[in-house]
Amino acid sequence: MIAPGSTIGIIGGGQLGRMLAVAAAQLGYKCHVLDPDRDGPAAQVSARFTRAAYDDVEALRAFGESIDVATYEFENLPVGPLEVLGDKLRPSTRSLAIAQDRAREKAFIEECGARVASWRAIASEQDAEAAVAELGLPIVLKTRRYGYDGKGQAWIRPAEECAAAWRAIGEEPAVAESGVEFLAEFSVIVARWADGRHTFWDSPENEHGAGILRRSTVPCGDAVALQVAEAREAAIAIAEALDHIGVLTVEFFASRDGPVVNEIAPRVHNSGHWTIEGAVTSQFEQHIRAICDLPPGPTDLAGGGAVMDNLIGDEVNRWPELIAEPGLHVHIYGKGEARPGRKMGHVTKVIA
Ligand code: AMP
């Protein structure tokens, strides 16, 4: 067990790191953040900060010596340099390596017995054309690496859009996947301990706009509720196969044929932000508990449910009005510029 008073390393300095550091502080831990940018959201609330590139092995080695356990809040990290952290890194680099490559991720999910949309790995425009011929339309191309919040994605609706879509994703190795006609989107958020104990939260129903999460609602609607049990089985099979320690999020489409995995995130997730006020133990605290091997906290709803809305780009400028609304929990991430599409904060309303 890693006791309160110890230091937790967080690789990545964004809002997820910030909320992890706040949860860790409540339990008496100190956090040391490593990030290439100065003064990011997580560094602002942490005891120590190292500004270093994610592939700076010497900086990672020194960071590793300064902490008792390390975790990551961001999956686009080069895996090799992280090996210097050895067993101190939780979850391990295995979860990271699989989640950061969409082709490996899909093959792995299928090996775990879960459903994904029909897909092909592609590396050329000809491959994209072949995928269209084999899978039918519509199809979405997604770069294998470095995609997030809808970036690195392009749809092919009529087949003539194939060349343009290939160019739009930067002509990079990608997956071509069938468009899923979903009834709704939802996620399963699971926290797993090294000995296999695990906890789930109620599954949020998630609404996206332009590839970015806009709203998560708990409890989910009926269409999703009918699929949660099967989706949880898939999520735990994935977590077991990864030997994952900490929070793992699996995003699903609720289709007419049952739950279809969209992607996995080996970390706390935007669709779990509602747990801060809406559940007895938040995803952030539970992640700290799991990586430090403290006992699991209860994950029941704190009220009747919750609605979480992201504040994207200049929506954060609405803060005076939002902060004046009784019972609305306002989170502002302390990022500099409110660029379009940038997640600047979120608000949560707990339903009585
Ligand atoms: P992703 O970055 O893969 O999570 O995709 C962002 C959003 O785009 C998803 O949450 C869906 O709303 C939509 N999307 C992605 N892939 C598909 C698909 N195969 N079929 C239908 N919608 C999709």
mmCIF file of C-alpha atoms and ligand atoms in Angstrom:
data_model
loop_
_atom_site.group_PDB
_atom_site.id
_atom_site.type_symbol
_atom_site.label_atom_id
_atom_site.label_comp_id
_atom_site.label_asym_id
_atom_site.label_seq_id
_atom_site.Cartn_x
_atom_site.Cartn_y
_atom_site.Cartn_z
ATOM 1 C CA MET A 1 0.000 0.000 0.000
ATOM 2 C CA ILE A 2 1.199 3.484 -0.819
ATOM 3 C CA ALA A 3 0.197 5.520 2.212
ATOM 4 C CA PRO A 4 -1.027 9.120 2.384
ATOM 5 C CA GLY A 5 1.980 11.429 2.599
ATOM 6 C CA SER A 6 3.608 9.653 -0.381
ATOM 7 C CA THR A 7 4.130 11.337 -3.741
ATOM 8 C CA ILE A 8 2.145 10.423 -6.847
ATOM 9 C CA GLY A 9 3.648 11.229 -10.241
ATOM 10 C CA ILE A 10 1.234 12.346 -12.956
ATOM 11 C CA ILE A 11 2.429 12.298 -16.550
ATOM 12 C CA GLY A 12 0.446 14.852 -18.514
ATOM 13 C CA GLY A 13 -0.611 18.192 -17.130
ATOM 14 C CA GLY A 14 -4.150 18.723 -18.434
ATOM 15 C CA GLN A 15 -7.508 18.875 -16.696
ATOM 16 C CA LEU A 16 -7.610 15.155 -15.928
ATOM 17 C CA GLY A 17 -4.294 15.518 -14.108
ATOM 18 C CA ARG A 18 -5.675 18.533 -12.273
ATOM 19 C CA MET A 19 -8.722 16.657 -11.005
ATOM 20 C CA LEU A 20 -6.558 13.646 -10.068
ATOM 21 C CA ALA A 21 -4.214 15.930 -8.113
ATOM 22 C CA VAL A 22 -7.115 17.550 -6.243
ATOM 23 C CA ALA A 23 -8.484 14.097 -5.292
ATOM 24 C CA ALA A 24 -4.999 12.946 -4.252
ATOM 25 C CA ALA A 25 -4.501 16.049 -2.109
ATOM 26 C CA GLN A 26 -7.738 15.356 -0.245
ATOM 27 C CA LEU A 27 -6.338 11.956 0.746
ATOM 28 C CA GLY A 28 -3.049 13.514 1.870
ATOM 29 C CA TYR A 29 -0.840 12.711 -1.125
ATOM 30 C CA LYS A 30 1.468 15.114 -2.898
ATOM 31 C CA CYS A 31 1.601 15.167 -6.683
ATOM 32 C CA HIS A 32 4.513 15.703 -9.032
ATOM 33 C CA VAL A 33 3.421 16.548 -12.585
ATOM 34 C CA LEU A 34 5.540 16.027 -15.697
ATOM 35 C CA ASP A 35 4.491 17.891 -18.830
ATOM 36 C CA PRO A 36 6.254 19.700 -21.695
ATOM 37 C CA ASP A 37 4.165 22.864 -21.173
ATOM 38 C CA ARG A 38 4.695 25.308 -18.367
ATOM 39 C CA ASP A 39 1.969 26.052 -15.844
ATOM 40 C CA GLY A 40 -0.760 23.784 -17.181
ATOM 41 C CA PRO A 41 -3.993 22.884 -15.355
ATOM 42 C CA ALA A 42 -2.429 20.084 -13.254
ATOM 43 C CA ALA A 43 0.807 21.881 -12.337
ATOM 44 C CA GLN A 44 -1.209 24.773 -10.885
ATOM 45 C CA VAL A 45 -2.574 22.520 -8.115
ATOM 46 C CA SER A 46 0.411 20.207 -7.516
ATOM 47 C CA ALA A 47 3.350 20.275 -5.124
ATOM 48 C CA ARG A 48 5.982 19.706 -7.816
ATOM 49 C CA PHE A 49 6.307 20.169 -11.543
ATOM 50 C CA THR A 50 8.903 19.017 -14.045
ATOM 51 C CA ARG A 51 8.845 20.610 -17.440
ATOM 52 C CA ALA A 52 10.192 17.967 -19.809
ATOM 53 C CA ALA A 53 9.393 16.284 -23.091
ATOM 54 C CA TYR A 54 7.599 12.946 -22.734
ATOM 55 C CA ASP A 55 10.528 11.171 -24.405
ATOM 56 C CA ASP A 56 13.221 12.735 -22.192
ATOM 57 C CA VAL A 57 14.506 9.541 -20.560
ATOM 58 C CA GLU A 58 16.834 11.321 -18.136
ATOM 59 C CA ALA A 59 14.017 13.597 -16.929
ATOM 60 C CA LEU A 60 11.706 10.574 -16.585
ATOM 61 C CA ARG A 61 14.376 8.717 -14.590
ATOM 62 C CA ALA A 62 14.776 11.629 -12.153
ATOM 63 C CA PHE A 63 10.971 11.974 -11.978
ATOM 64 C CA GLY A 64 10.732 8.226 -11.207
ATOM 65 C CA GLU A 65 13.170 8.599 -8.309
ATOM 66 C CA SER A 66 11.106 11.445 -6.828
ATOM 67 C CA ILE A 67 7.773 9.603 -6.705
ATOM 68 C CA ASP A 68 6.305 6.485 -5.056
ATOM 69 C CA VAL A 69 3.847 5.607 -7.836
ATOM 70 C CA ALA A 70 3.174 7.159 -11.231
ATOM 71 C CA THR A 71 0.166 7.351 -13.511
ATOM 72 C CA TYR A 72 -0.741 9.034 -16.788
ATOM 73 C CA GLU A 73 -3.685 11.214 -17.724
ATOM 74 C CA PHE A 74 -3.046 11.279 -21.461
ATOM 75 C CA GLU A 75 -2.509 8.401 -23.865
ATOM 76 C CA ASN A 76 -0.515 9.934 -26.684
ATOM 77 C CA LEU A 77 2.772 9.244 -24.920
ATOM 78 C CA PRO A 78 5.765 7.420 -26.391
ATOM 79 C CA VAL A 79 5.796 4.080 -24.578
ATOM 80 C CA GLY A 80 9.521 3.202 -24.704
ATOM 81 C CA PRO A 81 10.844 6.016 -22.463
ATOM 82 C CA LEU A 82 8.211 5.216 -19.792
ATOM 83 C CA GLU A 83 9.837 1.816 -19.220
ATOM 84 C CA VAL A 84 12.353 3.559 -16.912
ATOM 85 C CA LEU A 85 9.501 3.893 -14.403
ATOM 86 C CA GLY A 86 9.236 0.084 -14.154
ATOM 87 C CA ASP A 87 6.590 -1.230 -11.737
ATOM 88 C CA LYS A 88 5.950 2.257 -10.375
ATOM 89 C CA LEU A 89 3.789 3.024 -13.429
ATOM 90 C CA ARG A 90 0.091 2.173 -12.988
ATOM 91 C CA PRO A 91 -1.599 1.345 -15.279
ATOM 92 C CA SER A 92 1.343 -0.267 -17.078
ATOM 93 C CA THR A 93 2.596 0.606 -20.535
ATOM 94 C CA ARG A 94 0.608 -2.363 -21.913
ATOM 95 C CA SER A 95 -2.709 -0.527 -21.456
ATOM 96 C CA LEU A 96 -1.174 2.549 -23.050
ATOM 97 C CA ALA A 97 0.385 0.753 -26.027
ATOM 98 C CA ILE A 98 -2.899 -0.914 -26.954
ATOM 99 C CA ALA A 99 -5.140 2.115 -26.433
ATOM 100 C CA GLN A 100 -2.948 4.471 -28.465
ATOM 101 C CA ASP A 101 -3.092 2.475 -31.702
ATOM 102 C CA ARG A 102 -6.618 2.116 -33.083
ATOM 103 C CA ALA A 103 -5.805 -0.993 -35.129
ATOM 104 C CA ARG A 104 -4.180 -2.826 -32.196
ATOM 105 C CA GLU A 105 -6.990 -1.641 -29.957
ATOM 106 C CA LYS A 106 -9.732 -3.035 -32.203
ATOM 107 C CA ALA A 107 -7.986 -6.376 -32.694
ATOM 108 C CA PHE A 108 -7.461 -6.631 -28.932
ATOM 109 C CA ILE A 109 -11.113 -5.798 -28.146
ATOM 110 C CA GLU A 110 -12.230 -8.513 -30.580
ATOM 111 C CA GLU A 111 -9.842 -11.003 -28.916
ATOM 112 C CA CYS A 112 -11.546 -10.138 -25.617
ATOM 113 C CA GLY A 113 -14.851 -11.274 -27.139
ATOM 114 C CA ALA A 114 -16.405 -7.815 -27.508
ATOM 115 C CA ARG A 115 -18.009 -6.323 -30.612
ATOM 116 C CA VAL A 116 -16.493 -3.471 -32.643
ATOM 117 C CA ALA A 117 -17.711 -1.894 -35.918
ATOM 118 C CA SER A 118 -16.443 -3.759 -39.016
ATOM 119 C CA TRP A 119 -13.007 -2.362 -39.770
ATOM 120 C CA ARG A 120 -9.830 -2.660 -41.843
ATOM 121 C CA ALA A 121 -6.330 -1.306 -41.239
ATOM 122 C CA ILE A 122 -5.369 0.942 -44.157
ATOM 123 C CA ALA A 123 -2.122 2.564 -45.289
ATOM 124 C CA SER A 124 -2.970 4.026 -48.713
ATOM 125 C CA GLU A 125 -5.795 5.506 -50.748
ATOM 126 C CA GLN A 126 -6.118 2.125 -52.527
ATOM 127 C CA ASP A 127 -6.606 0.424 -49.155
ATOM 128 C CA ALA A 128 -9.331 2.966 -48.323
ATOM 129 C CA GLU A 129 -11.066 2.193 -51.658
ATOM 130 C CA ALA A 130 -10.823 -1.541 -50.964
ATOM 131 C CA ALA A 131 -12.327 -1.012 -47.496
ATOM 132 C CA VAL A 132 -15.252 0.904 -49.032
ATOM 133 C CA ALA A 133 -15.819 -1.954 -51.491
ATOM 134 C CA GLU A 134 -15.699 -4.594 -48.742
ATOM 135 C CA LEU A 135 -17.489 -2.835 -45.875
ATOM 136 C CA GLY A 136 -19.961 -0.613 -47.735
ATOM 137 C CA LEU A 137 -20.851 2.982 -46.800
ATOM 138 C CA PRO A 138 -20.784 5.100 -44.754
ATOM 139 C CA ILE A 139 -17.237 4.667 -43.482
ATOM 140 C CA VAL A 140 -15.112 6.775 -41.184
ATOM 141 C CA LEU A 141 -11.330 6.914 -41.525
ATOM 142 C CA LYS A 142 -9.470 7.443 -38.244
ATOM 143 C CA THR A 143 -5.709 7.784 -37.933
ATOM 144 C CA ARG A 144 -4.227 4.887 -35.955
ATOM 145 C CA ARG A 145 -2.434 7.305 -33.622
ATOM 146 C CA TYR A 146 -2.754 10.764 -32.092
ATOM 147 C CA GLY A 147 -6.476 11.230 -32.737
ATOM 148 C CA TYR A 148 -8.697 12.696 -30.034
ATOM 149 C CA ASP A 149 -11.949 14.654 -29.825
ATOM 150 C CA GLY A 150 -12.792 13.844 -33.445
ATOM 151 C CA LYS A 151 -9.377 14.967 -34.749
ATOM 152 C CA GLY A 152 -7.730 12.775 -37.385
ATOM 153 C CA GLN A 153 -11.134 11.574 -38.621
ATOM 154 C CA ALA A 154 -12.942 11.927 -41.936
ATOM 155 C CA TRP A 155 -16.179 10.426 -43.177
ATOM 156 C CA ILE A 156 -16.762 8.827 -46.579
ATOM 157 C CA ARG A 157 -20.456 8.927 -47.458
ATOM 158 C CA PRO A 158 -20.494 8.736 -51.251
ATOM 159 C CA ALA A 159 -17.518 6.663 -52.505
ATOM 160 C CA GLU A 160 -16.199 9.709 -54.413
ATOM 161 C CA GLU A 161 -15.191 11.233 -51.067
ATOM 162 C CA CYS A 162 -12.576 8.529 -50.550
ATOM 163 C CA ALA A 163 -9.579 10.475 -51.908
ATOM 164 C CA ALA A 164 -10.567 13.650 -50.042
ATOM 165 C CA ALA A 165 -11.008 11.723 -46.775
ATOM 166 C CA TRP A 166 -7.601 10.089 -47.178
ATOM 167 C CA ARG A 167 -6.048 13.527 -47.682
ATOM 168 C CA ALA A 168 -8.056 15.006 -44.778
ATOM 169 C CA ILE A 169 -6.493 12.558 -42.302
ATOM 170 C CA GLY A 170 -3.025 13.486 -43.533
ATOM 171 C CA GLU A 171 -2.424 10.269 -45.547
ATOM 172 C CA GLU A 172 -1.400 8.499 -42.361
ATOM 173 C CA PRO A 173 -1.809 4.836 -41.354
ATOM 174 C CA ALA A 174 -5.432 4.569 -40.286
ATOM 175 C CA VAL A 175 -8.404 2.341 -39.711
ATOM 176 C CA ALA A 176 -11.478 2.409 -41.931
ATOM 177 C CA GLU A 177 -14.565 1.545 -39.917
ATOM 178 C CA SER A 178 -18.219 1.183 -40.750
ATOM 179 C CA GLY A 179 -20.558 3.897 -39.539
ATOM 180 C CA VAL A 180 -22.666 2.485 -36.715
ATOM 181 C CA GLU A 181 -26.353 3.379 -36.658
ATOM 182 C CA PHE A 182 -26.557 3.842 -32.949
ATOM 183 C CA LEU A 183 -29.554 4.444 -30.702
ATOM 184 C CA ALA A 184 -27.334 6.259 -28.205
ATOM 185 C CA GLU A 185 -23.735 6.466 -26.981
ATOM 186 C CA PHE A 186 -22.615 5.522 -23.483
ATOM 187 C CA SER A 187 -19.566 4.534 -21.506
ATOM 188 C CA VAL A 188 -18.614 1.982 -18.909
ATOM 189 C CA ILE A 189 -16.119 3.319 -16.392
ATOM 190 C CA VAL A 190 -14.442 0.632 -14.313
ATOM 191 C CA ALA A 191 -11.759 0.900 -11.639
ATOM 192 C CA ARG A 192 -9.648 -2.228 -11.171
ATOM 193 C CA TRP A 193 -7.217 -3.184 -8.424
ATOM 194 C CA ALA A 194 -4.076 -5.307 -8.883
ATOM 195 C CA ASP A 195 -5.821 -8.283 -7.216
ATOM 196 C CA GLY A 196 -8.762 -8.128 -9.637
ATOM 197 C CA ARG A 197 -11.285 -6.321 -7.405
ATOM 198 C CA HIS A 198 -13.226 -3.816 -9.455
ATOM 199 C CA THR A 199 -16.026 -1.282 -9.226
ATOM 200 C CA PHE A 200 -18.302 0.319 -11.836
ATOM 201 C CA TRP A 201 -20.271 3.537 -11.795
ATOM 202 C CA ASP A 202 -23.699 3.955 -13.338
ATOM 203 C CA SER A 203 -23.143 4.224 -17.075
ATOM 204 C CA PRO A 204 -23.550 7.755 -18.426
ATOM 205 C CA GLU A 205 -25.321 8.370 -21.719
ATOM 206 C CA ASN A 206 -23.069 10.611 -23.792
ATOM 207 C CA GLU A 207 -23.932 13.189 -26.446
ATOM 208 C CA HIS A 208 -21.263 14.413 -28.867
ATOM 209 C CA GLY A 209 -21.085 17.347 -31.235
ATOM 210 C CA ALA A 210 -18.385 17.592 -33.912
ATOM 211 C CA GLY A 211 -16.615 14.603 -32.331
ATOM 212 C CA ILE A 212 -16.394 16.258 -28.883
ATOM 213 C CA LEU A 213 -18.306 15.146 -25.784
ATOM 214 C CA ARG A 214 -20.949 17.761 -24.965
ATOM 215 C CA ARG A 215 -23.068 16.167 -22.258
ATOM 216 C CA SER A 216 -23.118 13.081 -20.026
ATOM 217 C CA THR A 217 -26.331 12.127 -18.238
ATOM 218 C CA VAL A 218 -26.944 9.644 -15.433
ATOM 219 C CA PRO A 219 -29.149 7.680 -15.218
ATOM 220 C CA CYS A 220 -28.996 6.704 -18.890
ATOM 221 C CA GLY A 221 -32.104 6.190 -21.023
ATOM 222 C CA ASP A 222 -33.870 2.852 -21.470
ATOM 223 C CA ALA A 223 -32.123 1.877 -24.725
ATOM 224 C CA VAL A 224 -28.734 2.110 -23.011
ATOM 225 C CA ALA A 225 -29.894 0.614 -19.708
ATOM 226 C CA LEU A 226 -30.785 -2.638 -21.508
ATOM 227 C CA GLN A 227 -27.208 -2.947 -22.788
ATOM 228 C CA VAL A 228 -25.211 -2.017 -19.688
ATOM 229 C CA ALA A 229 -24.862 -5.561 -18.290
ATOM 230 C CA GLU A 230 -23.378 -6.907 -21.533
ATOM 231 C CA ALA A 231 -21.179 -3.815 -21.893
ATOM 232 C CA ARG A 232 -19.833 -4.274 -18.348
ATOM 233 C CA GLU A 233 -18.883 -7.857 -19.153
ATOM 234 C CA ALA A 234 -16.949 -6.608 -22.167
ATOM 235 C CA ALA A 235 -15.274 -3.839 -20.142
ATOM 236 C CA ILE A 236 -14.103 -6.133 -17.382
ATOM 237 C CA ALA A 237 -12.853 -8.717 -19.903
ATOM 238 C CA ILE A 238 -10.770 -5.929 -21.472
ATOM 239 C CA ALA A 239 -9.492 -4.690 -18.084
ATOM 240 C CA GLU A 240 -8.544 -8.255 -17.052
ATOM 241 C CA ALA A 241 -6.769 -8.971 -20.327
ATOM 242 C CA LEU A 242 -4.750 -5.753 -19.882
ATOM 243 C CA ASP A 243 -4.133 -6.530 -16.198
ATOM 244 C CA HIS A 244 -5.163 -2.903 -15.842
ATOM 245 C CA ILE A 245 -4.695 -1.078 -12.526
ATOM 246 C CA GLY A 246 -6.750 2.084 -12.053
ATOM 247 C CA VAL A 247 -9.655 3.506 -14.017
ATOM 248 C CA LEU A 248 -10.383 2.265 -17.534
ATOM 249 C CA THR A 249 -13.134 3.729 -19.708
ATOM 250 C CA VAL A 250 -14.808 1.890 -22.546
ATOM 251 C CA GLU A 251 -16.957 3.952 -24.904
ATOM 252 C CA PHE A 252 -19.870 2.180 -26.569
ATOM 253 C CA PHE A 253 -22.509 2.642 -29.206
ATOM 254 C CA ALA A 254 -25.873 1.174 -28.203
ATOM 255 C CA SER A 255 -26.826 -0.462 -31.511
ATOM 256 C CA ARG A 256 -29.849 -2.582 -32.398
ATOM 257 C CA ASP A 257 -27.545 -5.624 -32.205
ATOM 258 C CA GLY A 258 -26.261 -4.738 -28.727
ATOM 259 C CA PRO A 259 -23.282 -2.784 -27.397
ATOM 260 C CA VAL A 260 -20.487 -2.008 -29.890
ATOM 261 C CA VAL A 261 -17.167 -0.771 -28.479
ATOM 262 C CA ASN A 262 -16.035 2.501 -30.039
ATOM 263 C CA GLU A 263 -12.769 2.933 -28.146
ATOM 264 C CA ILE A 264 -11.038 2.482 -24.832
ATOM 265 C CA ALA A 265 -9.224 5.045 -22.700
ATOM 266 C CA PRO A 266 -6.778 3.645 -20.112
ATOM 267 C CA ARG A 267 -7.615 6.453 -17.711
ATOM 268 C CA VAL A 268 -10.220 8.625 -16.057
ATOM 269 C CA HIS A 269 -12.564 10.081 -18.650
ATOM 270 C CA ASN A 270 -14.596 13.168 -19.469
ATOM 271 C CA SER A 271 -17.796 11.088 -19.334
ATOM 272 C CA GLY A 272 -17.001 10.386 -15.659
ATOM 273 C CA HIS A 273 -16.643 13.999 -14.488
ATOM 274 C CA TRP A 274 -20.173 13.841 -13.081
ATOM 275 C CA THR A 275 -18.880 11.386 -10.432
ATOM 276 C CA ILE A 276 -17.152 14.245 -8.537
ATOM 277 C CA GLU A 277 -20.457 15.443 -7.121
ATOM 278 C CA GLY A 278 -22.853 12.814 -8.464
ATOM 279 C CA ALA A 279 -21.327 9.676 -6.913
ATOM 280 C CA VAL A 280 -20.171 8.765 -3.407
ATOM 281 C CA THR A 281 -16.607 8.237 -4.670
ATOM 282 C CA SER A 282 -15.400 10.053 -7.789
ATOM 283 C CA GLN A 283 -13.511 8.414 -10.639
ATOM 284 C CA PHE A 284 -10.491 10.531 -9.650
ATOM 285 C CA GLU A 285 -10.438 9.421 -6.017
ATOM 286 C CA GLN A 286 -11.049 5.809 -7.047
ATOM 287 C CA HIS A 287 -8.116 5.917 -9.468
ATOM 288 C CA ILE A 288 -5.868 7.170 -6.660
ATOM 289 C CA ARG A 289 -7.246 4.450 -4.348
ATOM 290 C CA ALA A 290 -6.595 1.745 -6.970
ATOM 291 C CA ILE A 291 -3.042 2.767 -7.886
ATOM 292 C CA CYS A 292 -2.143 3.219 -4.188
ATOM 293 C CA ASP A 293 -3.872 -0.058 -3.254
ATOM 294 C CA LEU A 294 -6.246 1.569 -0.762
ATOM 295 C CA PRO A 295 -9.671 -0.077 -0.345
ATOM 296 C CA PRO A 296 -12.271 0.707 -3.060
ATOM 297 C CA GLY A 297 -14.777 3.443 -2.249
ATOM 298 C CA PRO A 298 -18.521 2.975 -2.864
ATOM 299 C CA THR A 299 -19.623 4.150 -6.298
ATOM 300 C CA ASP A 300 -23.364 4.563 -5.676
ATOM 301 C CA LEU A 301 -25.119 7.695 -6.863
ATOM 302 C CA ALA A 302 -24.960 10.514 -4.315
ATOM 303 C CA GLY A 303 -28.385 11.756 -5.432
ATOM 304 C CA GLY A 304 -30.847 10.744 -8.105
ATOM 305 C CA GLY A 305 -28.413 11.263 -10.987
ATOM 306 C CA ALA A 306 -26.391 14.000 -12.634
ATOM 307 C CA VAL A 307 -25.988 15.982 -15.842
ATOM 308 C CA MET A 308 -22.516 17.154 -16.849
ATOM 309 C CA ASP A 309 -22.017 19.719 -19.622
ATOM 310 C CA ASN A 310 -18.634 20.605 -21.038
ATOM 311 C CA LEU A 311 -17.621 24.250 -21.438
ATOM 312 C CA ILE A 312 -15.922 24.296 -24.812
ATOM 313 C CA GLY A 313 -14.000 27.281 -26.196
ATOM 314 C CA ASP A 314 -15.559 30.610 -25.291
ATOM 315 C CA GLU A 315 -18.484 28.952 -23.471
ATOM 316 C CA VAL A 316 -16.268 29.284 -20.399
ATOM 317 C CA ASN A 317 -16.879 33.038 -20.574
ATOM 318 C CA ARG A 318 -20.392 32.297 -19.292
ATOM 319 C CA TRP A 319 -18.884 31.614 -15.872
ATOM 320 C CA PRO A 320 -20.430 34.643 -14.062
ATOM 321 C CA GLU A 321 -23.928 33.418 -14.941
ATOM 322 C CA LEU A 322 -23.114 29.744 -14.245
ATOM 323 C CA ILE A 323 -21.443 30.390 -10.910
ATOM 324 C CA ALA A 324 -24.526 32.337 -9.774
ATOM 325 C CA GLU A 325 -26.815 29.354 -10.431
ATOM 326 C CA PRO A 326 -27.602 27.626 -7.117
ATOM 327 C CA GLY A 327 -26.496 23.991 -6.994
ATOM 328 C CA LEU A 328 -24.568 24.095 -10.262
ATOM 329 C CA HIS A 329 -21.010 22.814 -9.722
ATOM 330 C CA VAL A 330 -18.633 24.847 -11.878
ATOM 331 C CA HIS A 331 -15.176 23.530 -12.794
ATOM 332 C CA ILE A 332 -12.759 25.792 -14.650
ATOM 333 C CA TYR A 333 -9.496 24.186 -15.732
ATOM 334 C CA GLY A 334 -7.174 27.208 -15.607
ATOM 335 C CA LYS A 335 -6.160 27.012 -19.286
ATOM 336 C CA GLY A 336 -4.918 30.174 -20.968
ATOM 337 C CA GLU A 337 -6.620 30.740 -24.265
ATOM 338 C CA ALA A 338 -10.236 29.691 -24.960
ATOM 339 C CA ARG A 339 -9.555 28.329 -28.447
ATOM 340 C CA PRO A 340 -12.496 26.853 -30.414
ATOM 341 C CA GLY A 341 -12.944 23.158 -29.581
ATOM 342 C CA ARG A 342 -10.770 23.363 -26.442
ATOM 343 C CA LYS A 343 -12.216 21.882 -23.246
ATOM 344 C CA MET A 344 -12.027 24.809 -20.813
ATOM 345 C CA GLY A 345 -14.233 23.544 -17.987
ATOM 346 C CA HIS A 346 -17.446 21.722 -17.174
ATOM 347 C CA VAL A 347 -20.560 22.110 -15.036
ATOM 348 C CA THR A 348 -22.435 19.392 -13.163
ATOM 349 C CA LYS A 349 -25.961 19.472 -11.829
ATOM 350 C CA VAL A 350 -26.862 16.724 -9.369
ATOM 351 C CA ILE A 351 -30.468 15.614 -9.791
ATOM 352 C CA ALA A 352 -32.339 15.287 -6.492
HETATM 353 P P1 AMP B 1 -14.033 8.887 -31.434
HETATM 354 O O1 AMP B 1 -12.988 9.946 -31.465
HETATM 355 O O2 AMP B 1 -13.641 7.636 -32.110
HETATM 356 O O3 AMP B 1 -14.557 8.675 -30.045
HETATM 357 O O4 AMP B 1 -15.269 9.475 -32.254
HETATM 358 C C1 AMP B 1 -15.932 10.664 -31.851
HETATM 359 C C2 AMP B 1 -17.419 10.555 -32.140
HETATM 360 O O5 AMP B 1 -17.668 10.399 -33.547
HETATM 361 C C3 AMP B 1 -18.089 9.359 -31.495
HETATM 362 O O6 AMP B 1 -18.403 9.582 -30.158
HETATM 363 C C4 AMP B 1 -19.333 9.228 -32.400
HETATM 364 O O7 AMP B 1 -20.306 10.207 -32.056
HETATM 365 C C5 AMP B 1 -18.777 9.522 -33.759
HETATM 366 N N1 AMP B 1 -18.293 8.261 -34.387
HETATM 367 C C6 AMP B 1 -17.033 7.772 -34.340
HETATM 368 N N2 AMP B 1 -16.957 6.568 -34.964
HETATM 369 C C7 AMP B 1 -18.182 6.279 -35.403
HETATM 370 C C8 AMP B 1 -18.764 5.165 -36.101
HETATM 371 N N3 AMP B 1 -18.032 4.116 -36.500
HETATM 372 N N4 AMP B 1 -20.089 5.197 -36.357
HETATM 373 C C9 AMP B 1 -20.855 6.252 -35.961
HETATM 374 N N5 AMP B 1 -20.374 7.318 -35.306
HETATM 375 C C10 AMP B 1 -19.062 7.356 -35.023
#
